[in-house]
PDB file of C-alpha atoms and ligand atoms in Angstrom:
ATOM      1  CA  UNK A   1     -53.794 -55.779-123.675  1.00 29.00           C
ATOM      2  CA  UNK A   2     -50.696 -57.367-125.043  1.00 35.00           C
ATOM      3  CA  UNK A   3     -50.239 -60.888-126.264  1.00 31.00           C
ATOM      4  CA  UNK A   4     -48.876 -62.272-123.010  1.00 36.00           C
ATOM      5  CA  UNK A   5     -51.879 -61.073-121.039  1.00 35.00           C
ATOM      6  CA  UNK A   6     -54.251 -62.434-123.625  1.00 32.00           C
ATOM      7  CA  UNK A   7     -52.491 -65.774-123.403  1.00 33.00           C
ATOM      8  CA  UNK A   8     -52.854 -65.775-119.690  1.00 38.00           C
ATOM      9  CA  UNK A   9     -56.611 -65.302-119.933  1.00 34.00           C
ATOM     10  CA  UNK A  10     -57.056 -67.901-122.642  1.00 34.00           C
ATOM     11  CA  UNK A  11     -54.945 -70.403-120.752  1.00 38.00           C
ATOM     12  CA  UNK A  12     -56.653 -69.669-117.434  1.00 37.00           C
ATOM     13  CA  UNK A  13     -60.063 -70.175-119.023  1.00 36.00           C
ATOM     14  CA  UNK A  14     -58.941 -73.408-120.606  1.00 37.00           C
ATOM     15  CA  UNK A  15     -57.500 -74.602-117.307  1.00 37.00           C
ATOM     16  CA  UNK A  16     -60.769 -73.839-115.566  1.00 35.00           C
ATOM     17  CA  UNK A  17     -62.601 -76.075-118.011  1.00 36.00           C
ATOM     18  CA  UNK A  18     -59.964 -78.805-117.844  1.00 36.00           C
ATOM     19  CA  UNK A  19     -59.674 -78.627-114.069  1.00 34.00           C
ATOM     20  CA  UNK A  20     -61.901 -81.537-112.927  1.00 35.00           C
ATOM     21  CA  UNK A  21     -58.881 -83.598-113.751  1.00 37.00           C
ATOM     22  CA  UNK A  22     -59.258 -87.079-115.011  1.00 36.00           C
ATOM     23  CA  UNK A  23     -55.926 -88.654-115.766  1.00 40.00           C
ATOM     24  CA  UNK A  24     -54.890 -87.560-119.222  1.00 42.00           C
ATOM     25  CA  UNK A  25     -54.978 -90.544-121.575  1.00 42.00           C
ATOM     26  CA  UNK A  26     -51.660 -91.034-123.258  1.00 43.00           C
ATOM     27  CA  UNK A  27     -51.434 -89.434-126.647  1.00 44.00           C
ATOM     28  CA  UNK A  28     -53.933 -86.726-125.846  1.00 54.00           C
ATOM     29  CA  UNK A  29     -53.143 -83.187-124.966  1.00 71.00           C
ATOM     30  CA  UNK A  30     -54.684 -79.750-124.968  1.00 86.00           C
ATOM     31  CA  UNK A  31     -53.426 -76.245-125.647  1.00 89.00           C
ATOM     32  CA  UNK A  32     -53.869 -75.438-121.953  1.00 90.00           C
ATOM     33  CA  UNK A  33     -51.688 -78.305-120.800  1.00 89.00           C
ATOM     34  CA  UNK A  34     -49.037 -77.588-123.405  1.00 94.00           C
ATOM     35  CA  UNK A  35     -49.090 -73.882-122.546  1.00 95.00           C
ATOM     36  CA  UNK A  36     -48.560 -74.275-118.814  1.00 95.00           C
ATOM     37  CA  UNK A  37     -45.622 -76.612-119.322  1.00 97.00           C
ATOM     38  CA  UNK A  38     -44.187 -74.458-122.126  1.00 98.00           C
ATOM     39  CA  UNK A  39     -44.084 -71.533-119.703  1.00 98.00           C
ATOM     40  CA  UNK A  40     -42.035 -73.630-117.282  1.00 98.00           C
ATOM     41  CA  UNK A  41     -39.706 -74.633-120.119  1.00 98.00           C
ATOM     42  CA  UNK A  42     -39.399 -70.985-121.235  1.00 98.00           C
ATOM     43  CA  UNK A  43     -38.577 -69.823-117.700  1.00 98.00           C
ATOM     44  CA  UNK A  44     -35.220 -71.601-117.652  1.00 98.00           C
ATOM     45  CA  UNK A  45     -34.002 -69.300-120.443  1.00 97.00           C
ATOM     46  CA  UNK A  46     -34.280 -66.297-118.083  1.00 97.00           C
ATOM     47  CA  UNK A  47     -30.938 -65.643-116.383  1.00 96.00           C
ATOM     48  CA  UNK A  48     -32.586 -64.615-113.110  1.00 97.00           C
ATOM     49  CA  UNK A  49     -34.041 -68.136-112.754  1.00 97.00           C
ATOM     50  CA  UNK A  50     -30.691 -69.932-113.070  1.00 96.00           C
ATOM     51  CA  UNK A  51     -28.195 -67.681-111.263  1.00 94.00           C
ATOM     52  CA  UNK A  52     -29.388 -67.820-107.656  1.00 92.00           C
ATOM     53  CA  UNK A  53     -31.667 -70.007-105.567  1.00 95.00           C
ATOM     54  CA  UNK A  54     -34.797 -69.394-103.538  1.00 96.00           C
ATOM     55  CA  UNK A  55     -36.534 -66.667-105.500  1.00 96.00           C
ATOM     56  CA  UNK A  56     -39.910 -66.830-107.223  1.00 98.00           C
ATOM     57  CA  UNK A  57     -39.725 -67.869-110.877  1.00 98.00           C
ATOM     58  CA  UNK A  58     -40.283 -64.778-113.005  1.00 98.00           C
ATOM     59  CA  UNK A  59     -39.814 -64.019-116.695  1.00 98.00           C
ATOM     60  CA  UNK A  60     -39.140 -60.454-117.820  1.00 97.00           C
ATOM     61  CA  UNK A  61     -40.943 -59.971-121.130  1.00 96.00           C
ATOM     62  CA  UNK A  62     -43.952 -62.066-120.075  1.00 96.00           C
ATOM     63  CA  UNK A  63     -42.680 -65.463-121.210  1.00 98.00           C
ATOM     64  CA  UNK A  64     -44.195 -67.371-118.284  1.00 98.00           C
ATOM     65  CA  UNK A  65     -47.416 -65.714-117.072  1.00 97.00           C
ATOM     66  CA  UNK A  66     -48.858 -69.011-115.841  1.00 96.00           C
ATOM     67  CA  UNK A  67     -45.797 -69.631-113.720  1.00 98.00           C
ATOM     68  CA  UNK A  68     -45.756 -66.077-112.400  1.00 97.00           C
ATOM     69  CA  UNK A  69     -49.386 -66.283-111.345  1.00 97.00           C
ATOM     70  CA  UNK A  70     -48.517 -69.142-108.967  1.00 98.00           C
ATOM     71  CA  UNK A  71     -46.616 -69.078-105.668  1.00 98.00           C
ATOM     72  CA  UNK A  72     -43.250 -70.467-106.701  1.00 98.00           C
ATOM     73  CA  UNK A  73     -39.651 -70.634-105.510  1.00 98.00           C
ATOM     74  CA  UNK A  74     -36.582 -72.283-106.936  1.00 98.00           C
ATOM     75  CA  UNK A  75     -35.043 -75.023-104.794  1.00 97.00           C
ATOM     76  CA  UNK A  76     -31.877 -75.202-106.858  1.00 96.00           C
ATOM     77  CA  UNK A  77     -30.584 -73.432-109.943  1.00 96.00           C
ATOM     78  CA  UNK A  78     -27.714 -74.594-112.088  1.00 94.00           C
ATOM     79  CA  UNK A  79     -25.712 -73.289-115.042  1.00 93.00           C
ATOM     80  CA  UNK A  80     -22.661 -75.401-115.726  1.00 88.00           C
ATOM     81  CA  UNK A  81     -20.612 -75.262-118.865  1.00 81.00           C
ATOM     82  CA  UNK A  82     -19.259 -78.692-119.641  1.00 76.00           C
ATOM     83  CA  UNK A  83     -17.517 -80.135-122.654  1.00 74.00           C
ATOM     84  CA  UNK A  84     -20.953 -81.465-123.626  1.00 74.00           C
ATOM     85  CA  UNK A  85     -22.612 -78.077-123.680  1.00 77.00           C
ATOM     86  CA  UNK A  86     -24.149 -75.672-121.279  1.00 84.00           C
ATOM     87  CA  UNK A  87     -26.289 -77.563-118.769  1.00 93.00           C
ATOM     88  CA  UNK A  88     -28.615 -75.067-117.164  1.00 96.00           C
ATOM     89  CA  UNK A  89     -31.974 -74.993-115.458  1.00 97.00           C
ATOM     90  CA  UNK A  90     -33.695 -75.205-112.111  1.00 98.00           C
ATOM     91  CA  UNK A  91     -35.749 -77.297-109.723  1.00 98.00           C
ATOM     92  CA  UNK A  92     -38.683 -75.283-108.406  1.00 98.00           C
ATOM     93  CA  UNK A  93     -41.722 -75.691-106.208  1.00 98.00           C
ATOM     94  CA  UNK A  94     -45.152 -74.370-107.206  1.00 98.00           C
ATOM     95  CA  UNK A  95     -47.290 -74.320-104.068  1.00 98.00           C
ATOM     96  CA  UNK A  96     -50.381 -73.078-105.903  1.00 98.00           C
ATOM     97  CA  UNK A  97     -50.580 -76.064-108.240  1.00 97.00           C
ATOM     98  CA  UNK A  98     -48.682 -78.451-105.923  1.00 98.00           C
ATOM     99  CA  UNK A  99     -45.882 -79.170-108.353  1.00 98.00           C
ATOM    100  CA  UNK A 100     -42.177 -79.809-108.185  1.00 98.00           C
ATOM    101  CA  UNK A 101     -40.822 -78.778-111.596  1.00 98.00           C
ATOM    102  CA  UNK A 102     -37.471 -79.515-113.182  1.00 98.00           C
ATOM    103  CA  UNK A 103     -36.856 -77.270-116.200  1.00 98.00           C
ATOM    104  CA  UNK A 104     -33.816 -77.621-118.450  1.00 98.00           C
ATOM    105  CA  UNK A 105     -32.676 -74.755-120.660  1.00 97.00           C
ATOM    106  CA  UNK A 106     -31.696 -75.152-124.292  1.00 96.00           C
ATOM    107  CA  UNK A 107     -28.759 -73.521-126.011  1.00 92.00           C
ATOM    108  CA  UNK A 108     -28.754 -69.750-126.381  1.00 89.00           C
ATOM    109  CA  UNK A 109     -27.007 -70.067-129.744  1.00 90.00           C
ATOM    110  CA  UNK A 110     -29.245 -72.576-131.428  1.00 92.00           C
ATOM    111  CA  UNK A 111     -27.767 -72.388-134.940  1.00 91.00           C
ATOM    112  CA  UNK A 112     -24.258 -73.078-133.631  1.00 91.00           C
ATOM    113  CA  UNK A 113     -25.588 -75.823-131.429  1.00 93.00           C
ATOM    114  CA  UNK A 114     -27.295 -77.500-134.399  1.00 93.00           C
ATOM    115  CA  UNK A 115     -24.186 -77.114-136.552  1.00 91.00           C
ATOM    116  CA  UNK A 116     -22.004 -78.719-133.874  1.00 91.00           C
ATOM    117  CA  UNK A 117     -24.357 -81.548-132.951  1.00 94.00           C
ATOM    118  CA  UNK A 118     -22.698 -84.942-133.383  1.00 94.00           C
ATOM    119  CA  UNK A 119     -24.468 -88.204-134.027  1.00 97.00           C
ATOM    120  CA  UNK A 120     -22.658 -90.520-131.591  1.00 97.00           C
ATOM    121  CA  UNK A 121     -24.518 -93.224-129.702  1.00 98.00           C
ATOM    122  CA  UNK A 122     -23.194 -94.729-126.488  1.00 98.00           C
ATOM    123  CA  UNK A 123     -24.223 -97.567-124.208  1.00 98.00           C
ATOM    124  CA  UNK A 124     -27.157 -96.628-121.969  1.00 98.00           C
ATOM    125  CA  UNK A 125     -27.957-100.033-120.497  1.00 98.00           C
ATOM    126  CA  UNK A 126     -28.127 -98.295-117.099  1.00 97.00           C
ATOM    127  CA  UNK A 127     -31.393 -96.829-118.388  1.00 98.00           C
ATOM    128  CA  UNK A 128     -32.810 -99.933-120.062  1.00 98.00           C
ATOM    129  CA  UNK A 129     -31.751-103.222-121.656  1.00 98.00           C
ATOM    130  CA  UNK A 130     -30.223-102.803-125.078  1.00 98.00           C
ATOM    131  CA  UNK A 131     -30.519 -99.044-124.878  1.00 98.00           C
ATOM    132  CA  UNK A 132     -28.107 -96.585-126.411  1.00 98.00           C
ATOM    133  CA  UNK A 133     -28.283 -92.826-125.992  1.00 98.00           C
ATOM    134  CA  UNK A 134     -26.730 -89.806-127.673  1.00 98.00           C
ATOM    135  CA  UNK A 135     -23.339 -89.662-125.957  1.00 97.00           C
ATOM    136  CA  UNK A 136     -23.263 -85.880-125.484  1.00 95.00           C
ATOM    137  CA  UNK A 137     -26.834 -85.614-124.150  1.00 97.00           C
ATOM    138  CA  UNK A 138     -26.267 -88.533-121.772  1.00 97.00           C
ATOM    139  CA  UNK A 139     -22.957 -87.145-120.522  1.00 95.00           C
ATOM    140  CA  UNK A 140     -24.563 -83.736-120.038  1.00 95.00           C
ATOM    141  CA  UNK A 141     -27.406 -85.228-117.978  1.00 96.00           C
ATOM    142  CA  UNK A 142     -24.872 -87.197-115.931  1.00 95.00           C
ATOM    143  CA  UNK A 143     -23.086 -83.998-114.883  1.00 94.00           C
ATOM    144  CA  UNK A 144     -26.222 -82.925-112.976  1.00 95.00           C
ATOM    145  CA  UNK A 145     -27.999 -86.227-112.284  1.00 96.00           C
ATOM    146  CA  UNK A 146     -26.721 -86.782-108.738  1.00 96.00           C
ATOM    147  CA  UNK A 147     -27.490 -83.232-107.615  1.00 96.00           C
ATOM    148  CA  UNK A 148     -30.939 -83.200-109.219  1.00 97.00           C
ATOM    149  CA  UNK A 149     -31.882 -86.642-107.938  1.00 97.00           C
ATOM    150  CA  UNK A 150     -30.994 -85.708-104.372  1.00 96.00           C
ATOM    151  CA  UNK A 151     -32.823 -82.368-104.721  1.00 97.00           C
ATOM    152  CA  UNK A 152     -35.919 -84.168-105.967  1.00 97.00           C
ATOM    153  CA  UNK A 153     -35.651 -86.699-103.152  1.00 97.00           C
ATOM    154  CA  UNK A 154     -35.726 -84.017-100.478  1.00 97.00           C
ATOM    155  CA  UNK A 155     -38.341 -81.910-102.296  1.00 98.00           C
ATOM    156  CA  UNK A 156     -40.753 -84.816-102.564  1.00 97.00           C
ATOM    157  CA  UNK A 157     -40.377 -85.397 -98.819  1.00 97.00           C
ATOM    158  CA  UNK A 158     -40.903 -81.744 -97.922  1.00 97.00           C
ATOM    159  CA  UNK A 159     -43.810 -81.339-100.340  1.00 98.00           C
ATOM    160  CA  UNK A 160     -45.395 -84.739-100.050  1.00 96.00           C
ATOM    161  CA  UNK A 161     -48.234 -85.382-102.470  1.00 97.00           C
ATOM    162  CA  UNK A 162     -46.934 -82.835-104.978  1.00 98.00           C
ATOM    163  CA  UNK A 163     -46.692 -83.893-108.608  1.00 98.00           C
ATOM    164  CA  UNK A 164     -43.274 -83.999-110.242  1.00 98.00           C
ATOM    165  CA  UNK A 165     -42.966 -82.440-113.719  1.00 98.00           C
ATOM    166  CA  UNK A 166     -39.902 -82.521-115.980  1.00 98.00           C
ATOM    167  CA  UNK A 167     -39.722 -80.241-119.002  1.00 98.00           C
ATOM    168  CA  UNK A 168     -37.397 -78.438-121.381  1.00 98.00           C
ATOM    169  CA  UNK A 169     -36.936 -77.105-124.893  1.00 98.00           C
ATOM    170  CA  UNK A 170     -34.312 -78.103-127.493  1.00 98.00           C
ATOM    171  CA  UNK A 171     -31.142 -79.354-125.737  1.00 97.00           C
ATOM    172  CA  UNK A 172     -33.183 -78.875-122.566  1.00 98.00           C
ATOM    173  CA  UNK A 173     -35.795 -81.255-123.994  1.00 98.00           C
ATOM    174  CA  UNK A 174     -33.117 -83.893-124.572  1.00 98.00           C
ATOM    175  CA  UNK A 175     -31.935 -83.513-120.970  1.00 98.00           C
ATOM    176  CA  UNK A 176     -35.541 -83.669-119.742  1.00 98.00           C
ATOM    177  CA  UNK A 177     -36.156 -86.853-121.755  1.00 98.00           C
ATOM    178  CA  UNK A 178     -33.073 -88.656-120.439  1.00 98.00           C
ATOM    179  CA  UNK A 179     -33.364 -87.217-116.936  1.00 98.00           C
ATOM    180  CA  UNK A 180     -37.066 -88.025-116.752  1.00 98.00           C
ATOM    181  CA  UNK A 181     -36.361 -91.605-117.801  1.00 98.00           C
ATOM    182  CA  UNK A 182     -33.628 -91.966-115.168  1.00 98.00           C
ATOM    183  CA  UNK A 183     -35.820 -90.454-112.435  1.00 98.00           C
ATOM    184  CA  UNK A 184     -38.675 -92.801-113.340  1.00 98.00           C
ATOM    185  CA  UNK A 185     -36.248 -95.695-113.111  1.00 98.00           C
ATOM    186  CA  UNK A 186     -35.316 -94.394-109.643  1.00 97.00           C
ATOM    187  CA  UNK A 187     -38.969 -94.754-108.658  1.00 97.00           C
ATOM    188  CA  UNK A 188     -40.395 -91.266-109.176  1.00 97.00           C
ATOM    189  CA  UNK A 189     -43.732 -90.804-110.902  1.00 97.00           C
ATOM    190  CA  UNK A 190     -43.611 -87.745-113.113  1.00 98.00           C
ATOM    191  CA  UNK A 191     -45.099 -85.970-116.102  1.00 97.00           C
ATOM    192  CA  UNK A 192     -42.647 -85.381-118.918  1.00 98.00           C
ATOM    193  CA  UNK A 193     -43.187 -82.593-121.484  1.00 98.00           C
ATOM    194  CA  UNK A 194     -40.531 -81.990-124.123  1.00 98.00           C
ATOM    195  CA  UNK A 195     -40.617 -79.181-126.719  1.00 98.00           C
ATOM    196  CA  UNK A 196     -38.577 -79.446-129.901  1.00 98.00           C
ATOM    197  CA  UNK A 197     -36.768 -82.494-128.580  1.00 98.00           C
ATOM    198  CA  UNK A 198     -33.972 -83.980-130.698  1.00 98.00           C
ATOM    199  CA  UNK A 199     -33.772 -87.761-130.949  1.00 98.00           C
ATOM    200  CA  UNK A 200     -32.002 -88.966-127.795  1.00 98.00           C
ATOM    201  CA  UNK A 201     -31.212 -92.626-128.493  1.00 98.00           C
ATOM    202  CA  UNK A 202     -31.818 -95.870-130.318  1.00 98.00           C
ATOM    203  CA  UNK A 203     -34.982 -97.844-130.995  1.00 98.00           C
ATOM    204  CA  UNK A 204     -34.725 -99.755-127.690  1.00 98.00           C
ATOM    205  CA  UNK A 205     -34.624 -96.464-125.763  1.00 98.00           C
ATOM    206  CA  UNK A 206     -37.478 -94.954-127.801  1.00 98.00           C
ATOM    207  CA  UNK A 207     -39.539 -98.085-127.146  1.00 98.00           C
ATOM    208  CA  UNK A 208     -38.771 -97.954-123.423  1.00 98.00           C
ATOM    209  CA  UNK A 209     -39.644 -94.251-123.208  1.00 98.00           C
ATOM    210  CA  UNK A 210     -42.868 -94.883-125.134  1.00 98.00           C
ATOM    211  CA  UNK A 211     -43.823 -97.387-122.444  1.00 98.00           C
ATOM    212  CA  UNK A 212     -43.147 -94.842-119.692  1.00 97.00           C
ATOM    213  CA  UNK A 213     -45.020 -92.046-121.493  1.00 97.00           C
ATOM    214  CA  UNK A 214     -43.540 -88.868-122.956  1.00 97.00           C
ATOM    215  CA  UNK A 215     -45.525 -85.841-124.131  1.00 97.00           C
ATOM    216  CA  UNK A 216     -43.182 -85.065-127.005  1.00 98.00           C
ATOM    217  CA  UNK A 217     -44.265 -81.803-128.612  1.00 98.00           C
ATOM    218  CA  UNK A 218     -43.044 -80.855-132.087  1.00 98.00           C
ATOM    219  CA  UNK A 219     -43.851 -77.886-134.300  1.00 98.00           C
ATOM    220  CA  UNK A 220     -44.434 -77.915-138.075  1.00 98.00           C
ATOM    221  CA  UNK A 221     -41.080 -78.419-139.848  1.00 98.00           C
ATOM    222  CA  UNK A 222     -38.769 -77.711-136.865  1.00 98.00           C
ATOM    223  CA  UNK A 223     -35.399 -79.173-137.834  1.00 98.00           C
ATOM    224  CA  UNK A 224     -34.297 -80.146-134.314  1.00 98.00           C
ATOM    225  CA  UNK A 225     -36.630 -83.153-133.834  1.00 98.00           C
ATOM    226  CA  UNK A 226     -35.195 -84.407-137.147  1.00 98.00           C
ATOM    227  CA  UNK A 227     -31.748 -84.687-135.546  1.00 98.00           C
ATOM    228  CA  UNK A 228     -29.735 -86.816-135.140  1.00 98.00           C
ATOM    229  CA  UNK A 229     -31.089 -88.591-138.228  1.00 97.00           C
ATOM    230  CA  UNK A 230     -32.731 -92.014-138.145  1.00 98.00           C
ATOM    231  CA  UNK A 231     -30.058 -93.205-140.600  1.00 97.00           C
ATOM    232  CA  UNK A 232     -27.530 -92.856-137.744  1.00 98.00           C
ATOM    233  CA  UNK A 233     -29.512 -95.275-135.578  1.00 98.00           C
ATOM    234  CA  UNK A 234     -31.676 -92.778-133.690  1.00 98.00           C
ATOM    235  CA  UNK A 235     -35.391 -93.159-132.940  1.00 98.00           C
ATOM    236  CA  UNK A 236     -38.217 -91.093-131.453  1.00 98.00           C
ATOM    237  CA  UNK A 237     -40.735 -92.154-128.832  1.00 98.00           C
ATOM    238  CA  UNK A 238     -44.490 -92.162-129.506  1.00 98.00           C
ATOM    239  CA  UNK A 239     -46.769 -90.282-129.409  1.00 97.00           C
ATOM    240  CA  UNK A 240     -45.735 -87.034-131.029  1.00 98.00           C
ATOM    241  CA  UNK A 241     -47.919 -84.005-130.292  1.00 97.00           C
ATOM    242  CA  UNK A 242     -47.432 -82.155-133.554  1.00 97.00           C
ATOM    243  CA  UNK A 243     -48.409 -78.469-133.583  1.00 97.00           C
ATOM    244  CA  UNK A 244     -49.361 -77.716-137.173  1.00 97.00           C
ATOM    245  CA  UNK A 245     -50.039 -73.970-137.018  1.00 96.00           C
ATOM    246  CA  UNK A 246     -47.328 -71.543-138.045  1.00 97.00           C
ATOM    247  CA  UNK A 247     -44.888 -69.308-136.205  1.00 97.00           C
ATOM    248  CA  UNK A 248     -46.412 -66.520-134.093  1.00 96.00           C
ATOM    249  CA  UNK A 249     -49.835 -68.195-134.221  1.00 95.00           C
ATOM    250  CA  UNK A 250     -51.937 -68.965-131.151  1.00 94.00           C
ATOM    251  CA  UNK A 251     -52.361 -72.725-130.789  1.00 94.00           C
ATOM    252  CA  UNK A 252     -55.861 -74.198-130.630  1.00 93.00           C
ATOM    253  CA  UNK A 253     -56.972 -77.780-130.099  1.00 92.00           C
ATOM    254  CA  UNK A 254     -57.379 -78.426-133.807  1.00 92.00           C
ATOM    255  CA  UNK A 255     -53.745 -77.376-134.356  1.00 95.00           C
ATOM    256  CA  UNK A 256     -52.422 -80.312-132.308  1.00 95.00           C
ATOM    257  CA  UNK A 257     -52.200 -83.587-134.232  1.00 95.00           C
ATOM    258  CA  UNK A 258     -51.519 -86.662-132.131  1.00 96.00           C
ATOM    259  CA  UNK A 259     -49.192 -88.841-134.179  1.00 96.00           C
ATOM    260  CA  UNK A 260     -48.961 -92.411-132.928  1.00 96.00           C
ATOM    261  CA  UNK A 261     -46.144 -94.791-133.727  1.00 97.00           C
ATOM    262  CA  UNK A 262     -42.442 -94.895-132.973  1.00 98.00           C
ATOM    263  CA  UNK A 263     -40.547 -93.151-135.792  1.00 98.00           C
ATOM    264  CA  UNK A 264     -43.754 -92.220-137.608  1.00 98.00           C
ATOM    265  CA  UNK A 265     -43.234 -89.888-140.543  1.00 98.00           C
ATOM    266  CA  UNK A 266     -46.844 -88.682-140.414  1.00 98.00           C
ATOM    267  CA  UNK A 267     -45.848 -85.584-138.413  1.00 98.00           C
ATOM    268  CA  UNK A 268     -42.725 -83.437-138.180  1.00 98.00           C
ATOM    269  CA  UNK A 269     -40.472 -86.198-139.532  1.00 98.00           C
ATOM    270  CA  UNK A 270     -42.339 -86.213-142.856  1.00 98.00           C
ATOM    271  CA  UNK A 271     -42.097 -82.486-143.589  1.00 98.00           C
ATOM    272  CA  UNK A 272     -40.134 -81.882-146.791  1.00 96.00           C
ATOM    273  CA  UNK A 273     -38.188 -78.762-145.774  1.00 96.00           C
ATOM    274  CA  UNK A 274     -36.973 -78.867-142.167  1.00 97.00           C
ATOM    275  CA  UNK A 275     -36.200 -75.403-140.865  1.00 96.00           C
ATOM    276  CA  UNK A 276     -34.745 -73.730-137.795  1.00 96.00           C
ATOM    277  CA  UNK A 277     -37.292 -70.889-137.566  1.00 96.00           C
ATOM    278  CA  UNK A 278     -40.043 -73.226-136.350  1.00 98.00           C
ATOM    279  CA  UNK A 279     -37.798 -74.318-133.486  1.00 98.00           C
ATOM    280  CA  UNK A 280     -38.307 -71.064-131.581  1.00 97.00           C
ATOM    281  CA  UNK A 281     -42.117 -71.041-131.655  1.00 98.00           C
ATOM    282  CA  UNK A 282     -43.597 -73.529-129.197  1.00 98.00           C
ATOM    283  CA  UNK A 283     -46.881 -71.973-128.058  1.00 96.00           C
ATOM    284  CA  UNK A 284     -44.835 -68.789-127.629  1.00 97.00           C
ATOM    285  CA  UNK A 285     -41.305 -67.557-128.375  1.00 97.00           C
ATOM    286  CA  UNK A 286     -40.136 -70.248-125.987  1.00 98.00           C
ATOM    287  CA  UNK A 287     -36.431 -69.380-125.968  1.00 97.00           C
ATOM    288  CA  UNK A 288     -36.935 -65.603-125.971  1.00 97.00           C
ATOM    289  CA  UNK A 289     -36.302 -64.783-122.312  1.00 97.00           C
ATOM    290  CA  UNK A 290     -32.830 -63.493-121.467  1.00 92.00           C
TER     291      UNK A 290
HETATM  292  C1  NAG B   1     -29.141 -62.795-111.964  1.00 57.09           C
HETATM  293  O1  NAG B   1     -29.509 -62.304-113.225  1.00 57.09           O
HETATM  294  C2  NAG B   1     -30.359 -61.169-113.198  1.00 57.09           C
HETATM  295  C3  NAG B   1     -30.794 -60.867-114.625  1.00 57.09           C
HETATM  296  O2  NAG B   1     -29.665 -60.724-115.444  1.00 57.09           O
HETATM  297  C4  NAG B   1     -29.655 -60.014-112.518  1.00 57.09           C
HETATM  298  O3  NAG B   1     -30.488 -58.882-112.467  1.00 57.09           O
HETATM  299  C5  NAG B   1     -29.260 -60.441-111.120  1.00 57.09           C
HETATM  300  O4  NAG B   1     -28.517 -59.410-110.509  1.00 57.09           O
HETATM  301  C6  NAG B   1     -28.434 -61.719-111.143  1.00 57.09           C
HETATM  302  N1  NAG B   1     -28.263 -62.187-109.787  1.00 57.09           N
HETATM  303  C7  NAG B   1     -27.116 -62.699-109.375  1.00 57.09           C
HETATM  304  C8  NAG B   1     -27.109 -63.202-107.967  1.00 57.09           C
HETATM  305  O5  NAG B   1     -26.120 -62.806-110.071  1.00 57.09           O
END
């Protein structure tokens, strides 16, 4: 048995226990919930899931066993290079778990992406009063917002009663955070899971997103959630679901610290030596699929 198969069993067992679903209180999460959504986030790194439409979501190399075990199909796939970065991902349906999932991919060249990240804020009062957002992340979301919103509109009619989920890792997490906020403003109820999300805007935006509810997952001393810095006017929503176990380690419940408070430094933001290595390990090698 290899690691991916083991994961599948562990996660399936955990799901079975968690299944009699009560609504998850905000600021609480479990390895099973984080794992299932991480697999959806990982799947958008696989080229086969973003270069055509209508196929089942699959991940060569076993990066998304929970997704592969369900009956899925992509409803739209996108991969658009813009001046703001490479905006890629998919909208998919999961008929087994009755989900519509939007997954945004991060950068394939994460060190370059970090090195080139600017710290510019721009008006985002379309999202909320007094809000400012990272100009590049917002512009990137806006290149796909109309297409995704109309895709979601028709998907939610076709698959009525399905739950909408928005997720992504790294740059994809930033797009998920801003896109999820915009879709909620448009009237959609959704679950938002971000992995290794950079800060996406100012305090007003972080406060607004905290009110809507974001499952913002960080890992040990990952440098990306530390960027852009607070000293440039950026803030993070609360809570933070801080995974404290190291790279290549299986995550258990006791490894997930729930850190409450906007801009708290009790989790990732307080680690003395931020590092890029921890950015790749979110439950699994989340950006490993090609
Ligand atoms: C999409 O990418 C996969 C994996 O690289 C490849 O096998 C497949 O031929 C591609 N499909 C299209 C339509 O380009």
